[in-house]
């Protein structure tokens, strides 16, 4: 259950009245920090995304420019375009067996080599399009507001400088992990699927990759080989939704795998 920002502030104030030994400045800062989290501007979201992405990059093994993974991703990036709603994007590959990909509000797009090993170029395009959809449709900003609201309550007692001034390296790491592993609602996931479908069509890319990527993920989920999309709508249902859209648009869906 989510608490409204003003309720958080009121809760902090009520605690002050009853707990003489508590740090009143810290609690007030905590309430103010939570409120600030829910009023983050687009500029603040991008600044925080810059910091969180840099922290994630510092902990990852990034594929070299000469790597076949990077060269392959560059080809995919050229097909998808270099911006999300006007925000310039940059792509990198994390060398790890994990199956995942993410995009942040600053255009930071990271694809895991484990996902690239599992999927064709067309399927990777579809997955990246889905992640771009979360940014373009404002889902990532909302996710950051929730993450920062929680983080503010945890760290603000040690700071009077507000959210942007209070995040340590470890806090940025925690924020980055929350963004990478963000759980969106089923409605948001469906919206991101549709965004990817429409982006692929707009860029002249076969949307079949959306169908087959979901089917591969469904098999991986059954064998527990992947944690990606664990909390998303069932992959088979998502694949069928795209099949239906393709049929409606006069396109031939791929054969079921």
CSV table of N, CA, C and O in Angstrom, one decimal, residues 7 21-22 31 48 54 65 80 88 101 105 116 126 141 159 173 183-184 214 224 248 253:
chain,number,residue,atom,x,y,z
A,7,UNK,N,0.7,12.6,3.8
A,7,UNK,CA,0.5,11.7,4.9
A,7,UNK,C,1.8,11.3,5.6
A,7,UNK,O,2.0,11.2,6.8
A,21,UNK,N,13.4,11.6,22.3
A,21,UNK,CA,14.8,11.2,22.0
A,21,UNK,C,15.1,11.1,20.5
A,21,UNK,O,16.3,10.9,20.2
A,22,UNK,N,14.1,11.2,19.7
A,22,UNK,CA,14.4,11.1,18.2
A,22,UNK,C,15.0,12.4,17.7
A,22,UNK,O,14.8,13.5,18.2
A,31,UNK,N,10.6,13.4,6.0
A,31,UNK,CA,9.3,13.7,5.5
A,31,UNK,C,9.4,14.6,4.3
A,31,UNK,O,8.7,14.4,3.2
A,48,UNK,N,19.4,12.2,-11.7
A,48,UNK,CA,19.5,11.0,-10.9
A,48,UNK,C,19.8,9.8,-11.7
A,48,UNK,O,20.5,8.9,-11.3
A,54,UNK,N,25.8,5.6,-14.0
A,54,UNK,CA,27.2,5.6,-13.9
A,54,UNK,C,27.6,4.6,-12.8
A,54,UNK,O,28.6,3.9,-12.9
A,65,UNK,N,34.6,-2.0,-27.3
A,65,UNK,CA,34.1,-1.5,-28.6
A,65,UNK,C,34.3,-2.5,-29.7
A,65,UNK,O,33.5,-2.6,-30.6
A,80,UNK,N,17.0,1.0,-34.5
A,80,UNK,CA,15.9,1.5,-33.5
A,80,UNK,C,15.9,3.0,-33.5
A,80,UNK,O,14.9,3.6,-33.1
A,88,UNK,N,18.5,11.9,-26.2
A,88,UNK,CA,19.6,11.1,-26.8
A,88,UNK,C,19.8,9.8,-26.0
A,88,UNK,O,19.7,9.9,-24.7
A,101,UNK,N,17.7,-6.5,-19.6
A,101,UNK,CA,17.9,-5.3,-20.3
A,101,UNK,C,17.2,-4.2,-19.6
A,101,UNK,O,16.2,-4.5,-19.0
A,105,UNK,N,15.8,7.1,-17.7
A,105,UNK,CA,15.2,8.3,-18.2
A,105,UNK,C,16.2,9.2,-19.0
A,105,UNK,O,15.9,10.0,-19.8
A,116,UNK,N,21.4,-11.4,-25.2
A,116,UNK,CA,21.8,-11.5,-26.6
A,116,UNK,C,22.2,-12.9,-27.0
A,116,UNK,O,21.9,-13.2,-28.2
A,126,UNK,N,13.1,-6.0,-30.2
A,126,UNK,CA,11.8,-5.9,-29.6
A,126,UNK,C,11.9,-5.7,-28.1
A,126,UNK,O,11.1,-4.9,-27.5
A,141,UNK,N,10.0,7.2,-14.7
A,141,UNK,CA,9.9,8.4,-13.7
A,141,UNK,C,9.1,8.0,-12.5
A,141,UNK,O,9.5,8.3,-11.4
A,159,UNK,N,21.0,13.8,6.6
A,159,UNK,CA,21.2,14.9,5.7
A,159,UNK,C,20.2,15.9,5.8
A,159,UNK,O,19.0,15.6,6.1
A,173,UNK,N,23.8,3.3,-5.7
A,173,UNK,CA,23.8,1.9,-6.1
A,173,UNK,C,22.5,1.2,-5.8
A,173,UNK,O,22.0,0.5,-6.6
A,183,UNK,N,9.6,-3.1,-11.0
A,183,UNK,CA,8.4,-3.9,-11.3
A,183,UNK,C,7.3,-3.0,-11.6
A,183,UNK,O,6.9,-2.2,-10.8
A,184,UNK,N,6.8,-3.1,-12.8
A,184,UNK,CA,5.7,-2.3,-13.3
A,184,UNK,C,4.4,-3.0,-13.3
A,184,UNK,O,4.3,-4.2,-13.2
A,214,UNK,N,8.9,-13.3,-26.5
A,214,UNK,CA,8.0,-13.7,-25.4
A,214,UNK,C,8.0,-15.2,-25.2
A,214,UNK,O,7.9,-15.7,-24.1
A,224,UNK,N,13.1,-21.9,-15.3
A,224,UNK,CA,13.7,-21.0,-14.3
A,224,UNK,C,15.1,-20.7,-14.8
A,224,UNK,O,16.0,-20.5,-14.0
A,248,UNK,N,-4.5,-8.3,-37.2
A,248,UNK,CA,-5.4,-7.1,-37.4
A,248,UNK,C,-4.8,-6.1,-38.4
A,248,UNK,O,-5.5,-5.5,-39.2
A,253,UNK,N,1.7,-13.5,-38.5
A,253,UNK,CA,2.5,-13.8,-37.3
A,253,UNK,C,3.4,-14.9,-37.5
A,253,UNK,O,3.2,-15.8,-38.4
